[in-house]
């Protein structure tokens, strides 16, 4: 398996909404974003799939060294071998890769966030920086497009957090800020409850409505920042935004039943949303 085949397989097997947006890119840009996405998946899998924190920390340290070695001209992993040929063309630097690793390091060391400011810093690393790299690969002419990408990354990460409240709780993590749990009088042990009726209550629903409204504001703010001149090249990002926002609306329509299940869209529906966005340009 070549490095290019490896990253393609990694992206396809993830089932992520990102994969459907990649399909509409010209081959060189598709190769670059697929390799970068595969890097993000590899690093994220360290935290999600390695149960021993010491082993996970060692693996993240290995990825830091691999990043340094790769930008010194000596990539050894198929992902970095596939990614590095595109780094200069699309402005991908070691700082971008290290930021993603930093975000996963937070996941490894921290299971709670005191306030939204702390959560935002985390989202910047795991989503905002990813959005910036993606926007550069898609093609941009304006710095406003970078601001758009960071805001869109935040909106999408907030959507992930809403969708995954139950899954994260089963891993002992709660990303909803402690200050907001307190504001809506929702106790951590309610979210961690694993038996029916789980932690559902009017208080929990009110908390989740607050989270969803903030995510919708971030989507609106992001779209307002995207310059018209870059709208055509940024269509893959708009595809992802539409897929994620559709998911958010599905969760809202289901009254935030996220503690005992994980809401998702079918692959066919994701592809349809991506195709529709490609046709409409928004």
CSV table of C-alpha atoms in Angstrom, one decimal:
chain,number,residue,atom,x,y,z
A,1,UNK,CA,0.0,0.0,0.0
A,2,UNK,CA,1.4,3.4,-1.0
A,3,UNK,CA,1.2,6.4,1.3
A,4,UNK,CA,-1.5,7.8,-1.0
A,5,UNK,CA,-3.5,4.6,-0.7
A,6,UNK,CA,-3.1,4.5,3.0
A,7,UNK,CA,-4.5,8.0,3.6
A,8,UNK,CA,-7.3,7.4,1.1
A,9,UNK,CA,-8.3,4.3,3.0
A,10,UNK,CA,-8.0,6.1,6.3
A,11,UNK,CA,-10.3,8.9,5.2
A,12,UNK,CA,-12.8,6.5,3.5
A,13,UNK,CA,-13.1,4.2,6.5
A,14,UNK,CA,-13.7,7.1,8.9
A,15,UNK,CA,-17.2,7.6,7.5
A,16,UNK,CA,-16.8,11.3,8.2
A,17,UNK,CA,-18.8,14.1,6.6
A,18,UNK,CA,-15.5,15.6,5.5
A,19,UNK,CA,-14.9,12.7,3.1
A,20,UNK,CA,-18.0,13.6,1.0
A,21,UNK,CA,-16.8,17.2,0.6
A,22,UNK,CA,-13.4,16.0,-0.6
A,23,UNK,CA,-14.9,14.2,-3.5
A,24,UNK,CA,-15.7,17.5,-5.3
A,25,UNK,CA,-12.1,18.8,-5.2
A,26,UNK,CA,-9.6,18.7,-8.1
A,27,UNK,CA,-7.1,15.8,-7.6
A,28,UNK,CA,-4.1,17.7,-6.2
A,29,UNK,CA,-6.2,19.5,-3.6
A,30,UNK,CA,-8.1,16.3,-2.8
A,31,UNK,CA,-4.8,14.5,-2.2
A,32,UNK,CA,-3.6,17.3,0.1
A,33,UNK,CA,-6.7,17.5,2.2
A,34,UNK,CA,-7.1,13.7,2.4
A,35,UNK,CA,-3.5,13.4,3.7
A,36,UNK,CA,-4.1,16.2,6.3
A,37,UNK,CA,-7.3,14.7,7.4
A,38,UNK,CA,-5.6,11.3,7.8
A,39,UNK,CA,-3.0,12.9,10.0
A,40,UNK,CA,-5.8,14.4,12.2
A,41,UNK,CA,-7.5,11.0,12.4
A,42,UNK,CA,-4.3,9.2,13.4
A,43,UNK,CA,-3.6,11.7,16.2
A,44,UNK,CA,-7.2,11.7,17.4
A,45,UNK,CA,-7.3,7.9,17.4
A,46,UNK,CA,-4.5,7.9,19.9
A,47,UNK,CA,-6.8,9.5,22.5
A,48,UNK,CA,-9.9,7.7,21.6
A,49,UNK,CA,-8.6,4.2,21.1
A,50,UNK,CA,-5.6,3.8,23.5
A,51,UNK,CA,-6.8,3.0,27.0
A,52,UNK,CA,-3.5,3.4,28.9
A,53,UNK,CA,-2.8,7.2,29.3
A,54,UNK,CA,0.9,6.6,29.5
A,55,UNK,CA,0.9,4.7,26.2
A,56,UNK,CA,-1.2,7.4,24.6
A,57,UNK,CA,1.1,10.2,25.9
A,58,UNK,CA,4.1,8.3,24.4
A,59,UNK,CA,2.3,8.0,21.1
A,60,UNK,CA,1.6,11.7,21.0
A,61,UNK,CA,5.2,12.4,21.8
A,62,UNK,CA,6.1,10.1,18.9
A,63,UNK,CA,3.9,12.2,16.6
A,64,UNK,CA,5.6,15.4,17.7
A,65,UNK,CA,8.9,13.9,16.8
A,66,UNK,CA,7.6,12.6,13.5
A,67,UNK,CA,6.3,16.1,12.7
A,68,UNK,CA,9.7,17.6,13.4
A,69,UNK,CA,11.5,14.9,11.4
A,70,UNK,CA,9.1,15.2,8.5
A,71,UNK,CA,9.6,19.0,8.2
A,72,UNK,CA,13.3,18.3,8.4
A,73,UNK,CA,12.9,16.1,5.3
A,74,UNK,CA,12.6,12.7,6.9
A,75,UNK,CA,9.0,11.5,7.1
A,76,UNK,CA,8.7,7.8,8.2
A,77,UNK,CA,4.9,7.3,8.5
A,78,UNK,CA,2.7,6.9,5.5
A,79,UNK,CA,0.5,9.8,6.5
A,80,UNK,CA,3.4,12.3,6.7
A,81,UNK,CA,4.9,10.8,3.6
A,82,UNK,CA,1.7,11.6,1.8
A,83,UNK,CA,1.2,15.0,3.4
A,84,UNK,CA,4.7,16.6,3.1
A,85,UNK,CA,4.8,16.9,-0.7
A,86,UNK,CA,1.8,19.2,-0.4
A,87,UNK,CA,3.0,21.3,2.6
A,88,UNK,CA,4.8,24.0,0.7
A,89,UNK,CA,2.1,24.3,-2.0
A,90,UNK,CA,-0.7,24.9,0.5
A,91,UNK,CA,1.1,26.6,3.3
A,92,UNK,CA,0.9,23.7,5.8
A,93,UNK,CA,3.5,24.2,8.6
A,94,UNK,CA,4.7,22.1,11.5
A,95,UNK,CA,2.8,24.6,13.8
A,96,UNK,CA,-0.5,23.5,12.3
A,97,UNK,CA,0.3,19.8,12.9
A,98,UNK,CA,1.6,20.5,16.4
A,99,UNK,CA,-1.6,22.5,17.2
A,100,UNK,CA,-3.7,19.4,16.4
A,101,UNK,CA,-1.4,17.3,18.6
A,102,UNK,CA,-1.8,20.0,21.4
A,103,UNK,CA,-5.5,19.7,21.2
A,104,UNK,CA,-5.4,15.9,21.6
A,105,UNK,CA,-3.0,16.4,24.5
A,106,UNK,CA,-5.7,18.4,26.2
A,107,UNK,CA,-8.1,15.5,25.6
A,108,UNK,CA,-5.6,13.2,27.2
A,109,UNK,CA,-5.1,15.3,30.3
A,110,UNK,CA,-8.4,17.1,30.8
A,111,UNK,CA,-12.0,15.8,31.1
A,112,UNK,CA,-13.8,19.0,32.1
A,113,UNK,CA,-13.8,22.7,31.0
A,114,UNK,CA,-14.6,25.3,33.6
A,115,UNK,CA,-16.0,27.9,31.2
A,116,UNK,CA,-16.6,28.6,27.5
A,117,UNK,CA,-13.4,30.5,27.2
A,118,UNK,CA,-11.5,27.3,28.0
A,119,UNK,CA,-13.6,25.2,25.7
A,120,UNK,CA,-13.0,27.8,22.9
A,121,UNK,CA,-9.2,27.5,23.3
A,122,UNK,CA,-9.5,23.7,22.9
A,123,UNK,CA,-11.8,24.1,19.9
A,124,UNK,CA,-9.3,26.4,18.3
A,125,UNK,CA,-6.7,23.7,18.4
A,126,UNK,CA,-8.8,20.7,17.2
A,127,UNK,CA,-11.1,22.5,14.8
A,128,UNK,CA,-10.1,26.1,14.1
A,129,UNK,CA,-6.6,25.2,13.0
A,130,UNK,CA,-8.0,22.3,10.9
A,131,UNK,CA,-10.4,24.8,9.3
A,132,UNK,CA,-7.5,27.2,8.5
A,133,UNK,CA,-5.5,24.4,6.8
A,134,UNK,CA,-8.5,23.2,4.9
A,135,UNK,CA,-9.3,26.8,3.7
A,136,UNK,CA,-5.7,27.2,2.4
A,137,UNK,CA,-5.9,23.9,0.6
A,138,UNK,CA,-9.3,24.7,-1.0
A,139,UNK,CA,-8.0,28.0,-2.2
A,140,UNK,CA,-8.4,31.5,-0.8
A,141,UNK,CA,-7.6,35.1,-1.7
A,142,UNK,CA,-8.6,36.9,1.5
A,143,UNK,CA,-7.6,36.9,5.2
A,144,UNK,CA,-11.3,37.1,6.0
A,145,UNK,CA,-11.5,33.5,4.7
A,146,UNK,CA,-9.2,32.4,7.5
A,147,UNK,CA,-11.5,34.1,10.1
A,148,UNK,CA,-14.4,32.3,8.4
A,149,UNK,CA,-12.7,29.0,8.6
A,150,UNK,CA,-11.9,29.4,12.3
A,151,UNK,CA,-15.5,30.4,13.1
A,152,UNK,CA,-16.9,27.5,11.0
A,153,UNK,CA,-14.5,25.1,12.8
A,154,UNK,CA,-15.9,26.3,16.1
A,155,UNK,CA,-19.5,25.8,15.0
A,156,UNK,CA,-18.8,22.3,13.8
A,157,UNK,CA,-16.9,21.3,16.9
A,158,UNK,CA,-19.8,22.6,19.0
A,159,UNK,CA,-22.1,20.4,16.9
A,160,UNK,CA,-19.8,17.4,17.6
A,161,UNK,CA,-19.9,18.2,21.3
A,162,UNK,CA,-23.7,18.3,21.3
A,163,UNK,CA,-24.0,15.1,19.3
A,164,UNK,CA,-21.5,13.2,21.4
A,165,UNK,CA,-22.6,14.2,25.0
A,166,UNK,CA,-23.5,10.6,25.8
A,167,UNK,CA,-20.6,8.9,24.0
A,168,UNK,CA,-18.1,11.3,25.7
A,169,UNK,CA,-19.8,10.7,29.1
A,170,UNK,CA,-19.2,7.0,28.7
A,171,UNK,CA,-15.5,7.8,28.3
A,172,UNK,CA,-15.6,9.9,31.5
A,173,UNK,CA,-15.5,13.3,29.6
A,174,UNK,CA,-17.9,16.2,29.7
A,175,UNK,CA,-17.1,19.0,27.3
A,176,UNK,CA,-20.1,21.2,28.3
A,177,UNK,CA,-18.6,23.9,30.4
A,178,UNK,CA,-19.0,23.5,34.2
A,179,UNK,CA,-20.2,27.1,34.5
A,180,UNK,CA,-23.0,26.4,32.1
A,181,UNK,CA,-24.0,23.1,33.8
A,182,UNK,CA,-24.3,25.2,37.0
A,183,UNK,CA,-26.3,27.9,35.3
A,184,UNK,CA,-28.9,25.3,34.2
A,185,UNK,CA,-28.6,23.3,37.4
A,186,UNK,CA,-27.5,20.1,35.6
A,187,UNK,CA,-25.3,17.8,37.6
A,188,UNK,CA,-22.3,16.0,36.1
A,189,UNK,CA,-23.6,12.7,37.5
A,190,UNK,CA,-26.9,13.1,35.6
A,191,UNK,CA,-25.0,13.3,32.3
A,192,UNK,CA,-22.9,10.3,33.4
A,193,UNK,CA,-26.0,8.3,34.3
A,194,UNK,CA,-26.1,5.1,32.1
A,195,UNK,CA,-29.5,3.7,32.9
A,196,UNK,CA,-33.0,4.9,31.8
A,197,UNK,CA,-34.3,7.5,32.0
A,198,UNK,CA,-30.6,8.5,31.8
A,199,UNK,CA,-30.1,12.2,32.6
A,200,UNK,CA,-32.9,13.7,30.7
A,201,UNK,CA,-34.9,16.6,32.3
A,202,UNK,CA,-36.3,20.0,31.4
A,203,UNK,CA,-33.1,21.4,32.8
A,204,UNK,CA,-30.9,19.3,30.5
A,205,UNK,CA,-33.1,20.2,27.5
A,206,UNK,CA,-32.7,23.9,28.3
A,207,UNK,CA,-29.0,23.5,28.6
A,208,UNK,CA,-28.8,21.8,25.2
A,209,UNK,CA,-31.0,24.4,23.6
A,210,UNK,CA,-28.5,27.0,24.8
A,211,UNK,CA,-25.7,25.0,23.3
A,212,UNK,CA,-27.5,24.7,19.9
A,213,UNK,CA,-28.4,28.3,19.7
A,214,UNK,CA,-24.7,29.3,20.2
A,215,UNK,CA,-23.6,26.8,17.5
A,216,UNK,CA,-26.2,28.3,15.1
A,217,UNK,CA,-24.9,31.8,15.8
A,218,UNK,CA,-21.3,30.6,15.0
A,219,UNK,CA,-22.5,29.1,11.7
A,220,UNK,CA,-24.2,32.4,10.8
A,221,UNK,CA,-21.1,34.4,11.9
A,222,UNK,CA,-18.9,32.2,9.8
A,223,UNK,CA,-20.9,32.5,6.7
A,224,UNK,CA,-21.1,36.3,7.1
A,225,UNK,CA,-17.2,36.4,7.1
A,226,UNK,CA,-16.8,34.4,3.9
A,227,UNK,CA,-15.9,36.9,1.1
A,228,UNK,CA,-17.8,36.4,-2.2
A,229,UNK,CA,-14.5,36.1,-4.1
A,230,UNK,CA,-13.7,32.9,-2.2
A,231,UNK,CA,-17.1,31.4,-2.1
A,232,UNK,CA,-16.6,29.1,-5.1
A,233,UNK,CA,-13.3,27.7,-3.9
A,234,UNK,CA,-14.6,27.2,-0.4
A,235,UNK,CA,-17.6,25.1,-1.5
A,236,UNK,CA,-16.2,22.0,0.2
A,237,UNK,CA,-16.3,23.9,3.5
A,238,UNK,CA,-19.8,25.0,2.8
A,239,UNK,CA,-20.7,21.3,2.1
A,240,UNK,CA,-19.4,20.3,5.5
A,241,UNK,CA,-21.2,23.3,7.2
A,242,UNK,CA,-24.5,22.2,5.6
A,243,UNK,CA,-24.0,18.5,6.6
A,244,UNK,CA,-23.2,19.4,10.2
A,245,UNK,CA,-26.0,22.0,10.5
A,246,UNK,CA,-28.5,19.5,9.1
A,247,UNK,CA,-27.2,17.1,11.8
A,248,UNK,CA,-27.7,19.8,14.5
A,249,UNK,CA,-31.3,20.4,13.3
A,250,UNK,CA,-32.0,16.6,13.5
A,251,UNK,CA,-30.8,16.6,17.1
A,252,UNK,CA,-33.0,19.6,17.9
A,253,UNK,CA,-36.0,17.9,16.2
A,254,UNK,CA,-35.4,14.9,18.4
A,255,UNK,CA,-35.4,17.0,21.5
A,256,UNK,CA,-31.7,16.4,22.3
A,257,UNK,CA,-31.9,12.7,22.9
A,258,UNK,CA,-28.1,12.5,22.9
A,259,UNK,CA,-27.4,10.8,26.2
A,260,UNK,CA,-28.3,7.3,25.2
A,261,UNK,CA,-27.8,7.4,21.4
A,262,UNK,CA,-25.7,9.1,18.7
A,263,UNK,CA,-27.6,10.8,16.0
A,264,UNK,CA,-26.1,10.5,12.5
A,265,UNK,CA,-27.0,11.1,8.9
A,266,UNK,CA,-26.9,8.3,6.3
A,267,UNK,CA,-24.0,8.3,3.8
A,268,UNK,CA,-26.5,8.9,1.0
A,269,UNK,CA,-28.0,11.9,2.8
A,270,UNK,CA,-24.5,13.4,3.3
A,271,UNK,CA,-23.7,12.9,-0.3
A,272,UNK,CA,-27.0,14.5,-1.4
A,273,UNK,CA,-26.3,17.6,0.8
A,274,UNK,CA,-22.8,17.9,-0.6
A,275,UNK,CA,-24.1,17.6,-4.2
A,276,UNK,CA,-26.9,20.1,-3.5
A,277,UNK,CA,-24.4,22.6,-2.0
A,278,UNK,CA,-22.1,22.1,-5.1
A,279,UNK,CA,-25.0,22.9,-7.4
A,280,UNK,CA,-26.3,25.9,-5.4
A,281,UNK,CA,-22.9,27.2,-4.3
A,282,UNK,CA,-24.1,27.8,-0.8
